[in-house]
Amino acid sequence: MPPAPEDPPGFELPLLLFAGFRTLIDELHAELARCGHPDARPVHGFAMQAIGPAGATASEVGRRLGVSKQAAGKTVDRLAALGYVERVDDPHDARRKLIRLTPHGLDMLNQSAEIFDRLRARWVERLGAERVASLESSLRTVVPATGFPVDVPGWFG
Amino acid sequence: MPPAPEDPPGFELPLLLFAGFRTLIDELHAELARCGHPDARPVHGFAMQAIGPAGATASEVGRRLGVSKQAAGKTVDRLAALGYVERVDDPHDARRKLIRLTPHGLDMLNQSAEIFDRLRARWVERLGAERVASLESSLRTVVPATGFPVDVPGWFG
DNA sequence: GTAAACTCGTCAACGTGGTTGTCGAAACAG
DNA sequence: CTGTTTCGACAACCACGTTGACGAGTTTAC
């Protein structure tokens, strides 16, 4: 089926996906700012998700996020300066430095989860549970099944 | 309806939207690279869309994109260095410098439109026309009706 | 008509999030 | 014991964004 003239132009789809993503992220951070996390940035959430409650090393974070270990290290520096994580020496391996979430960092992760649930609930209010579930299931079908790194270095920066 | 335990966690929705967007953008640029535009970046597409076939000034581009005129000016510099746009003096206003797409730039815009149409058609193959249309219509209802700038400075950088 | 106010483009300094390359120290494989 | 690999750090660099300032040109008000 070649593109029928009444089809929306193809560039609207990425725009809508981006606008949807960005709307959620903006609302998340507006809400986080009201809950004791005014300096949190989107990248911080991704990085702390990659660190996880069990902790990780900078190299691991880099691999999970699909960026270099140096970039991950710099992000961890900023996270540490904001009090979200701390570095502790690994007694079993003197090279490694375990990055662990502080209580403040854990709080941000928990709050983010709650806020995202509330935001999704608001979409359900406006669209109905079925359409939201359908949207998620459609996207799950078309996005490659990898974890979140899709591996185009510097795709947006 | 408070979040039922069988609902997907709220953070999956933004992840899926982002993954969908990024998948499309990555495929667009992989394809553009094969069609004579190996140096194009996502930001370039947005900026050239904001310039438009009629041309615009750097300040206008900044306003349309929701960034400062200085940032827009720097992006135009890079676009000009890549041969996508040129600056011409406005005879009616000696302050203004009209930014116009070169044939090369126009070609990129046209190719992008075609590629996006093909990518959307691939989604239609996998999901069916109805589900894609439903996805678009759902997103249209939940994203604020503004143009693309949602106005959080530095939301991702 | 002139003075004030605004707008345009540019320069400079800086922050953030990436990249590559290098390096010493530590761990590991042979 | 000797290579090889891995870890974290350092440096230099690039892309993209921000403020603040500034001269030149255009509008607006008086």
XYZ file of C-alpha atoms (C1' of nucleotides) in Angstrom:
374
model
C 0.000 0.000 0.000
C 1.872 3.080 -1.212
C 1.269 6.212 0.850
C -2.281 7.272 0.150
C -2.741 11.014 -0.190
C -5.063 11.098 2.816
C -2.437 9.508 5.083
C -0.806 11.892 7.507
C 2.685 12.895 6.438
C 5.272 10.479 7.805
C 7.105 13.078 9.792
C 4.142 13.547 12.087
C 4.670 10.162 13.724
C 8.148 10.860 15.134
C 7.022 14.334 16.148
C 4.105 12.917 18.105
C 6.250 10.259 19.756
C 8.789 12.874 20.738
C 6.135 15.284 21.976
C 4.549 12.524 24.040
C 7.863 11.500 25.549
C 8.863 15.039 26.234
C 5.520 15.944 27.761
C 5.851 13.102 30.232
C 9.456 13.931 31.058
C 8.711 17.616 31.491
C 5.809 16.878 33.802
C 7.919 14.393 35.731
C 10.618 16.951 36.361
C 8.190 19.731 37.184
C 6.717 17.421 39.805
C 10.123 16.209 41.028
C 11.159 19.830 41.511
C 8.208 20.249 43.872
C 9.234 17.146 45.842
C 12.768 18.031 46.853
C 14.548 17.268 43.578
C 14.813 20.592 41.748
C 18.165 19.780 40.140
C 17.262 16.411 38.671
C 17.712 16.114 34.909
C 16.442 13.465 32.527
C 19.908 12.021 32.141
C 20.150 11.570 35.894
C 17.082 9.374 35.951
C 18.423 7.171 33.178
C 21.798 6.882 34.869
C 20.371 6.077 38.298
C 18.088 3.495 36.759
C 21.222 1.962 35.252
C 22.968 2.003 38.617
C 20.044 0.338 40.339
C 19.499 -0.335 44.038
C 22.318 -2.899 44.021
C 24.905 -0.411 42.791
C 27.261 -0.686 39.845
C 30.609 0.545 38.575
C 31.014 3.416 36.155
C 32.025 1.022 33.381
C 28.900 -1.059 33.910
C 26.725 2.040 33.841
C 28.338 3.055 30.589
C 27.671 -0.338 29.027
C 24.061 -0.396 30.208
C 23.464 3.097 28.840
C 25.371 2.513 25.624
C 27.883 5.283 26.277
C 31.596 5.304 26.993
C 32.841 4.635 30.502
C 34.266 8.165 30.545
C 30.896 9.717 29.827
C 29.313 7.532 32.494
C 32.049 8.574 34.916
C 31.348 12.237 34.332
C 27.622 11.750 34.832
C 28.361 9.918 38.078
C 30.510 12.878 39.134
C 27.535 15.211 38.714
C 25.224 12.753 40.452
C 27.658 12.578 43.361
C 27.938 16.363 43.529
C 24.142 16.515 43.845
C 24.169 13.913 46.584
C 22.343 11.240 44.612
C 25.113 8.648 44.660
C 28.335 7.891 46.478
C 31.434 5.977 45.452
C 32.775 3.285 47.740
C 35.896 1.214 47.258
C 35.365 -2.423 46.372
C 37.277 -4.509 48.935
C 37.535 -7.423 46.486
C 38.966 -5.405 43.585
C 41.078 -2.348 44.228
C 40.441 -1.029 40.719
C 36.675 -0.919 41.040
C 34.685 1.794 42.764
C 31.132 0.775 43.535
C 28.561 3.493 42.889
C 25.647 3.272 45.298
C 22.467 5.283 45.510
C 22.230 7.429 48.608
C 18.891 7.640 50.459
C 18.319 10.891 48.545
C 18.914 9.077 45.273
C 16.669 6.194 46.233
C 14.001 8.714 47.142
C 14.214 10.264 43.702
C 13.858 6.882 42.030
C 10.823 6.029 44.157
C 9.193 9.387 43.587
C 9.804 9.095 39.848
C 8.068 5.735 39.780
C 5.055 7.133 41.620
C 4.869 10.205 39.415
C 5.087 8.143 36.232
C 2.252 5.971 37.513
C 0.139 9.051 38.147
C 0.963 10.460 34.706
C -0.004 7.211 33.051
C -3.236 7.272 35.042
C -3.944 10.708 33.618
C -3.505 9.365 30.093
C -5.921 6.587 31.004
C -8.421 9.212 32.165
C -8.226 10.989 28.835
C -7.913 8.018 26.478
C -9.301 5.074 28.347
C -7.326 2.085 29.582
C -7.713 0.244 26.318
C -6.198 2.896 24.093
C -3.232 3.395 26.422
C -2.631 -0.336 26.593
C -2.959 -0.540 22.820
C -0.476 2.290 22.372
C 2.041 0.519 24.596
C 1.528 -2.796 22.890
C 1.898 -1.247 19.435
C 5.143 0.382 20.422
C 6.445 -2.817 21.987
C 5.847 -4.479 18.642
C 7.744 -2.002 16.522
C 10.668 -1.055 18.748
C 13.607 -3.433 18.670
C 13.480 -5.714 21.683
C 16.810 -4.508 23.061
C 17.055 -2.802 26.427
C 17.008 0.939 26.115
C 20.356 1.577 24.470
C 19.688 1.635 20.734
C 23.318 2.476 20.014
C 23.717 5.507 17.864
C 26.461 7.484 19.586
C 25.613 11.110 19.950
C 22.230 10.793 18.296
C 21.050 13.916 20.035
C 24.186 15.646 21.071
C -8.857 3.858 39.055
C -5.711 3.690 41.192
C -2.825 1.838 39.526
C -3.866 -1.785 39.455
C -1.054 -4.226 40.171
C -1.347 -5.757 36.697
C -0.807 -2.384 34.998
C 2.585 -1.928 33.428
C 4.834 0.308 35.493
C 4.398 3.952 34.492
C 7.994 4.384 33.422
C 7.508 1.965 30.551
C 5.343 4.445 28.651
C 8.002 7.174 28.272
C 10.600 4.529 27.499
C 8.476 3.121 24.701
C 7.725 6.567 23.280
C 11.402 7.431 23.349
C 12.418 4.113 21.843
C 9.862 4.549 19.078
C 11.015 8.061 18.318
C 14.634 7.122 18.416
C 14.132 4.065 16.251
C 12.537 6.200 13.563
C 15.196 8.886 13.807
C 18.037 6.358 13.724
C 16.579 4.668 10.665
C 16.014 8.021 8.999
C 19.634 9.005 9.447
C 20.970 5.623 8.447
C 18.990 5.998 5.225
C 19.946 9.657 4.740
C 23.593 8.676 5.080
C 23.118 6.324 2.116
C 21.512 9.100 0.060
C 24.213 11.747 0.115
C 23.618 13.165 3.593
C 26.065 11.366 5.874
C 26.612 14.364 8.152
C 22.980 15.188 8.871
C 21.995 15.166 12.533
C 18.556 15.175 14.118
C 18.960 18.784 15.171
C 19.636 19.766 11.573
C 16.334 18.363 10.424
C 14.438 20.244 13.092
C 16.238 23.463 12.290
C 15.740 23.185 8.532
C 12.082 22.417 9.070
C 11.928 25.624 11.100
C 13.651 27.553 8.321
C 11.259 26.223 5.717
C 11.351 26.663 1.924
C 10.573 30.375 2.305
C 13.599 31.060 4.472
C 13.764 32.719 7.873
C 16.084 34.702 10.091
C 18.088 33.183 12.925
C 15.881 34.876 15.498
C 12.764 33.415 13.912
C 14.300 29.976 13.854
C 15.126 30.328 17.529
C 11.570 31.308 18.380
C 10.079 28.482 16.339
C 12.386 25.967 17.965
C 12.018 27.402 21.455
C 15.718 28.150 21.859
C 17.700 31.367 22.098
C 18.607 33.258 18.969
C 22.263 32.627 19.777
C 21.755 28.867 19.822
C 19.828 29.083 16.563
C 22.620 31.167 15.071
C 25.213 28.564 15.966
C 23.123 25.775 14.479
C 22.775 27.818 11.290
C 26.564 28.202 11.243
C 26.964 24.419 11.227
C 24.227 24.038 8.633
C 25.984 26.591 6.435
C 29.351 24.846 6.895
C 27.698 21.637 5.642
C 26.225 23.429 2.653
C 22.596 23.012 3.705
C 21.776 26.717 3.988
C 23.153 30.088 2.971
C 22.774 33.540 4.475
C 21.729 36.400 2.261
C 21.347 40.029 3.228
C 17.818 41.360 3.438
C 17.622 44.438 1.173
C 14.680 45.818 3.161
C 16.305 45.566 6.587
C 20.048 45.817 6.982
C 19.949 44.074 10.358
C 18.346 40.894 9.077
C 20.118 38.068 7.312
C 17.769 35.732 5.520
C 18.652 32.074 5.864
C 17.679 30.099 2.782
C 17.888 26.402 2.047
C 20.348 25.517 -0.671
C 19.383 22.884 -3.265
C 21.345 20.428 -1.139
C 19.296 21.405 1.902
C 16.046 21.177 0.012
C 17.092 17.734 -1.179
C 17.633 16.614 2.384
C 14.218 17.855 3.415
C 12.556 16.084 0.496
C 14.439 12.865 1.102
C 13.547 12.994 4.784
C 9.874 13.318 3.943
C 10.038 10.323 1.613
C 11.964 8.226 4.112
C 9.537 9.058 6.907
C 6.667 8.026 4.661
C 8.368 4.705 3.967
C 9.086 4.161 7.664
C 5.471 4.851 8.543
C 4.434 2.400 5.836
C 6.607 -0.231 7.508
C 4.795 0.359 10.795
C 1.539 -0.048 8.917
C 2.790 -3.372 7.545
C 3.541 -4.627 11.038
C 0.615 -3.124 12.947
C -2.050 -2.431 10.394
C -3.253 0.964 9.275
C -5.817 1.181 12.054
C -3.416 0.700 14.932
C -0.975 3.244 13.526
C -3.749 5.765 12.991
C -5.037 5.065 16.489
C -1.569 5.564 17.941
C -1.262 8.916 16.198
C -4.700 10.027 17.230
C -4.120 9.009 20.851
C -0.906 10.996 20.965
C -2.554 13.991 19.354
C -5.081 14.090 22.159
C -2.597 13.880 25.024
C 0.189 16.144 23.803
C -0.390 19.844 24.293
C -1.587 21.378 21.058
C 1.422 23.692 20.782
C 3.797 23.456 17.863
C 6.788 21.343 18.703
C 8.506 23.564 21.245
C 7.282 22.473 24.674
C 9.557 24.975 26.369
C 11.733 23.437 28.979
C 15.121 24.953 28.297
C 17.850 22.378 28.253
C 15.513 19.465 28.901
C 18.045 17.057 27.456
C 21.278 19.003 27.551
C 13.064 65.463 13.396
C 15.036 63.729 17.081
C 15.281 60.724 21.226
C 14.015 56.521 23.191
C 12.985 51.803 22.640
C 13.222 47.732 20.418
C 15.287 44.069 17.229
C 19.016 41.760 14.641
C 23.203 39.425 14.550
C 27.377 38.528 16.815
C 31.008 37.829 20.432
C 32.404 35.854 24.809
C 32.115 32.834 28.730
C 30.239 28.960 30.522
C 27.604 24.331 31.560
C 26.374 19.697 30.211
C 26.614 15.493 27.817
C 29.051 13.179 24.623
C 33.580 11.436 21.986
C 38.662 9.584 21.457
C 43.199 8.636 23.214
C 46.369 7.763 26.960
C 47.874 6.156 31.276
C 49.056 3.680 35.839
C 47.409 0.364 38.810
C 45.239 -3.869 39.672
C 43.500 -8.438 38.256
C 43.804 -12.360 35.486
C 45.492 -16.076 31.987
C 49.201 -18.515 30.225
C 56.652 -14.555 35.968
C 54.854 -12.402 31.933
C 51.539 -10.735 28.980
C 46.653 -9.144 28.412
C 42.625 -7.130 30.056
C 39.985 -4.124 32.892
C 39.216 -0.210 35.977
C 39.135 4.659 36.825
C 41.049 8.899 35.755
C 43.075 12.720 32.885
C 43.192 15.661 28.722
C 41.551 17.522 24.549
C 37.897 18.109 21.776
C 32.963 18.673 19.720
C 27.838 19.668 19.668
C 24.253 22.111 21.650
C 22.407 24.866 24.898
C 22.487 28.994 28.236
C 23.344 34.441 29.823
C 25.071 38.773 29.192
C 26.795 42.411 26.454
C 27.181 45.259 22.417
C 27.015 47.946 17.858
C 24.245 48.796 14.196
C 19.737 49.420 12.131
C 14.650 50.163 12.531
C 10.450 51.785 14.862
C 7.853 54.381 17.831
C 6.697 58.432 20.512
C 6.867 62.954 21.347
